[in-house]
Coordinates of C-alpha atoms in Angstrom, one line a residue:
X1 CA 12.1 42.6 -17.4
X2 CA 14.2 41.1 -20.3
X3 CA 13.7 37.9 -21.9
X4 CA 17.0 36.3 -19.5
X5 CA 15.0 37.4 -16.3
X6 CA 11.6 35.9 -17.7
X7 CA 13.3 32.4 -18.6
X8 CA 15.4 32.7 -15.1
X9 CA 11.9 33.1 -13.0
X10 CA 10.3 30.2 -14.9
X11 CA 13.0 28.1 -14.5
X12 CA 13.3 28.6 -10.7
X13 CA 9.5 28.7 -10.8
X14 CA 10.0 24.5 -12.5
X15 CA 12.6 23.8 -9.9
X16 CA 11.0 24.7 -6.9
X17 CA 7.1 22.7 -8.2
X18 CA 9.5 20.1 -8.8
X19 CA 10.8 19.5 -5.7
X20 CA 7.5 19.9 -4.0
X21 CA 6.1 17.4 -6.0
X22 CA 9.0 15.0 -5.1
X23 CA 8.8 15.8 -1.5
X24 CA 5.2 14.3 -1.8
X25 CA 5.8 11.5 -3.6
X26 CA 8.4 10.2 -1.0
X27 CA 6.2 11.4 1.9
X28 CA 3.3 9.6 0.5
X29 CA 5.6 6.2 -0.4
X30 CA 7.7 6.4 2.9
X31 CA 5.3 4.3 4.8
X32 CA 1.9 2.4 4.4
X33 CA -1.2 5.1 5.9
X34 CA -3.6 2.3 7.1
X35 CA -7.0 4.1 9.0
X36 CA -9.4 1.9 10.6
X37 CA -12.9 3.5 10.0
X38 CA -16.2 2.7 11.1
X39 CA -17.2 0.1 8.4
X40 CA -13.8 -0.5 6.7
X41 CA -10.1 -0.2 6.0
X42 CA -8.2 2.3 4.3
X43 CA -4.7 1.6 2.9
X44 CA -3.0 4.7 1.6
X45 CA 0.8 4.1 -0.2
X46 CA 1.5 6.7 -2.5
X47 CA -0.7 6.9 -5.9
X48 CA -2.1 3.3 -4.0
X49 CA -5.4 3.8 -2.2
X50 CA -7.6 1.0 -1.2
X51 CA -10.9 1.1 1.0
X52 CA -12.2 -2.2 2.0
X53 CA -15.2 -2.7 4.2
X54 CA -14.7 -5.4 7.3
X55 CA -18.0 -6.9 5.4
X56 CA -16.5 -7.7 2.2
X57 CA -13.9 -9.8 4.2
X58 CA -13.3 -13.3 4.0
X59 CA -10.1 -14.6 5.6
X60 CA -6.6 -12.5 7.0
X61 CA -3.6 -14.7 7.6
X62 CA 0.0 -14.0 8.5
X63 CA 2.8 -15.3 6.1
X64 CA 6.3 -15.3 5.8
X65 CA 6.6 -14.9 1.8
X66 CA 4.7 -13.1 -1.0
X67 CA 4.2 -15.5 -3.7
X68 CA 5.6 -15.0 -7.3
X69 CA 3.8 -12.6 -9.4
X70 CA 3.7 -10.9 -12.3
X71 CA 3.6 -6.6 -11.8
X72 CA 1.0 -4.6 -13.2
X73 CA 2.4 -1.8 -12.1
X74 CA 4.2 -0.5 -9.4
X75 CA 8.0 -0.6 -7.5
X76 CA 10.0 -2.4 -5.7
X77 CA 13.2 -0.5 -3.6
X78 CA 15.4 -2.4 -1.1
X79 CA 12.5 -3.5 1.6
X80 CA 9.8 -2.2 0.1
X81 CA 7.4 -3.3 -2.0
X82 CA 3.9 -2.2 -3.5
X83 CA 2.1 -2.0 -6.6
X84 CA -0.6 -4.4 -8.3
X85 CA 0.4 -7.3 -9.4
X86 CA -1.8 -10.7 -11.3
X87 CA -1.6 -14.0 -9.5
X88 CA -0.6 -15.7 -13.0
X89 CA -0.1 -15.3 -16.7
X90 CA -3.9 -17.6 -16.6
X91 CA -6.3 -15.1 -14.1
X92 CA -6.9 -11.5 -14.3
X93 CA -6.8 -11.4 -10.5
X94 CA -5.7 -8.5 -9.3
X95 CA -3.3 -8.7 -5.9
X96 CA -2.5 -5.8 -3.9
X97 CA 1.0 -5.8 -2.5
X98 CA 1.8 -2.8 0.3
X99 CA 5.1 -4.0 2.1
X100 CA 7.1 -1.8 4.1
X101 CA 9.5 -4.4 5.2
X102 CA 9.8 -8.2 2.8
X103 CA 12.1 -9.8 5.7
X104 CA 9.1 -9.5 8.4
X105 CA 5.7 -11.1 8.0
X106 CA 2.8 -10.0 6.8
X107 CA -1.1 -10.2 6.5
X108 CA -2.6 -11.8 3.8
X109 CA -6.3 -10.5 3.5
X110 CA -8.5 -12.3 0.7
X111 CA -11.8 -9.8 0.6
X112 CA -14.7 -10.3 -2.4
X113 CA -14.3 -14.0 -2.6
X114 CA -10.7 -13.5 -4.9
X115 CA -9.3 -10.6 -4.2
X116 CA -5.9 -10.2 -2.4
X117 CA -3.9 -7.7 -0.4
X118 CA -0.2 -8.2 1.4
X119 CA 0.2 -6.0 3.9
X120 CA 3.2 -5.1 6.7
X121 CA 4.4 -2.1 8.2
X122 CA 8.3 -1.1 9.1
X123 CA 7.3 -2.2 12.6
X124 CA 6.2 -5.7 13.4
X125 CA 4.2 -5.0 16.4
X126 CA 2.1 -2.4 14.6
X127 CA 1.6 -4.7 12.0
X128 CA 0.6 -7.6 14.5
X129 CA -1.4 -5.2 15.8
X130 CA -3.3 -4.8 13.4
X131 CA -3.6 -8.5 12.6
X132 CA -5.1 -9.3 15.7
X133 CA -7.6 -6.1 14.7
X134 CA -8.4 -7.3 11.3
X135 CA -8.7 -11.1 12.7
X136 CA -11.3 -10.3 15.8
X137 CA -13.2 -8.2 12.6
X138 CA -14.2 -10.8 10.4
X139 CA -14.3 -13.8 13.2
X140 CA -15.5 -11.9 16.3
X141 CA -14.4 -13.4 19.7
X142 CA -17.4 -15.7 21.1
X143 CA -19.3 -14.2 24.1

């Protein structure tokens, strides 16, 4: 094998890692992954994981419009938003933000007293859904 060959395999070897690893990345951004478990709520979006236990739960709510923030990190393309973002420039509060959709509503859940997660998926049912899920969690229907 000459030296031409050796670069040519390497170089296909970088092209074809690279479009795995793109693949991925959309796959894994393309749409929130929410799993209701046993004792909590997992959130998957992209490099974005969250886990929150129904316990640490204080109040969900449905609202029209995420307030301004300021990004920590994270993207924002056509529909979609998600990241971390702080409340202000004044409080290191963190603020979750996994929108599929900005023009539909979606569920505000305040969990540990302060902390804050926005959360819709493409389809509004599934996100009511799971609204109604979340709500009869942390204020169980009365017997």
């Amino acid at each position: 094998m000459g030296k031409t060959e050796k670069r040519h395999w390497m170089l296909n070897v970088l092209i074809v890692v690279t479009i795995i690893v793109v693949v991925l990345a959309f796959t894994a951004h393309y749409k929130n992954w929410v799993k209701t478990e046993k004792e909590g709520l997992e959130i998957l979006s992209g490099i974005y994981f969250v886990e929150i236990p129904y316990a640490d739960m204080d109040s969900v709510s449905m609202v029209e419009k995420i307030p301004s923030m300021e990004r920590i990190n994270g993207f924002s393309v056509k529909e979609r938003e998600k990241g971390v973002f702080k409340e202000d420039s004044l409080s290191n509060n963190k603020v979750y933000v996994y929108v599929d959709k900005l023009s539909q509503q979606k569920i505000r859940l305040v969990y540990r007293d302060s902390m804050k997660l926005f959360l819709n998926m493409t389809d509004s049912t599934e996100t009511e859904l799971m609204y109604q899920f979340l709500s009869n969690k942390i204020n169980p229907p009365k017997e």
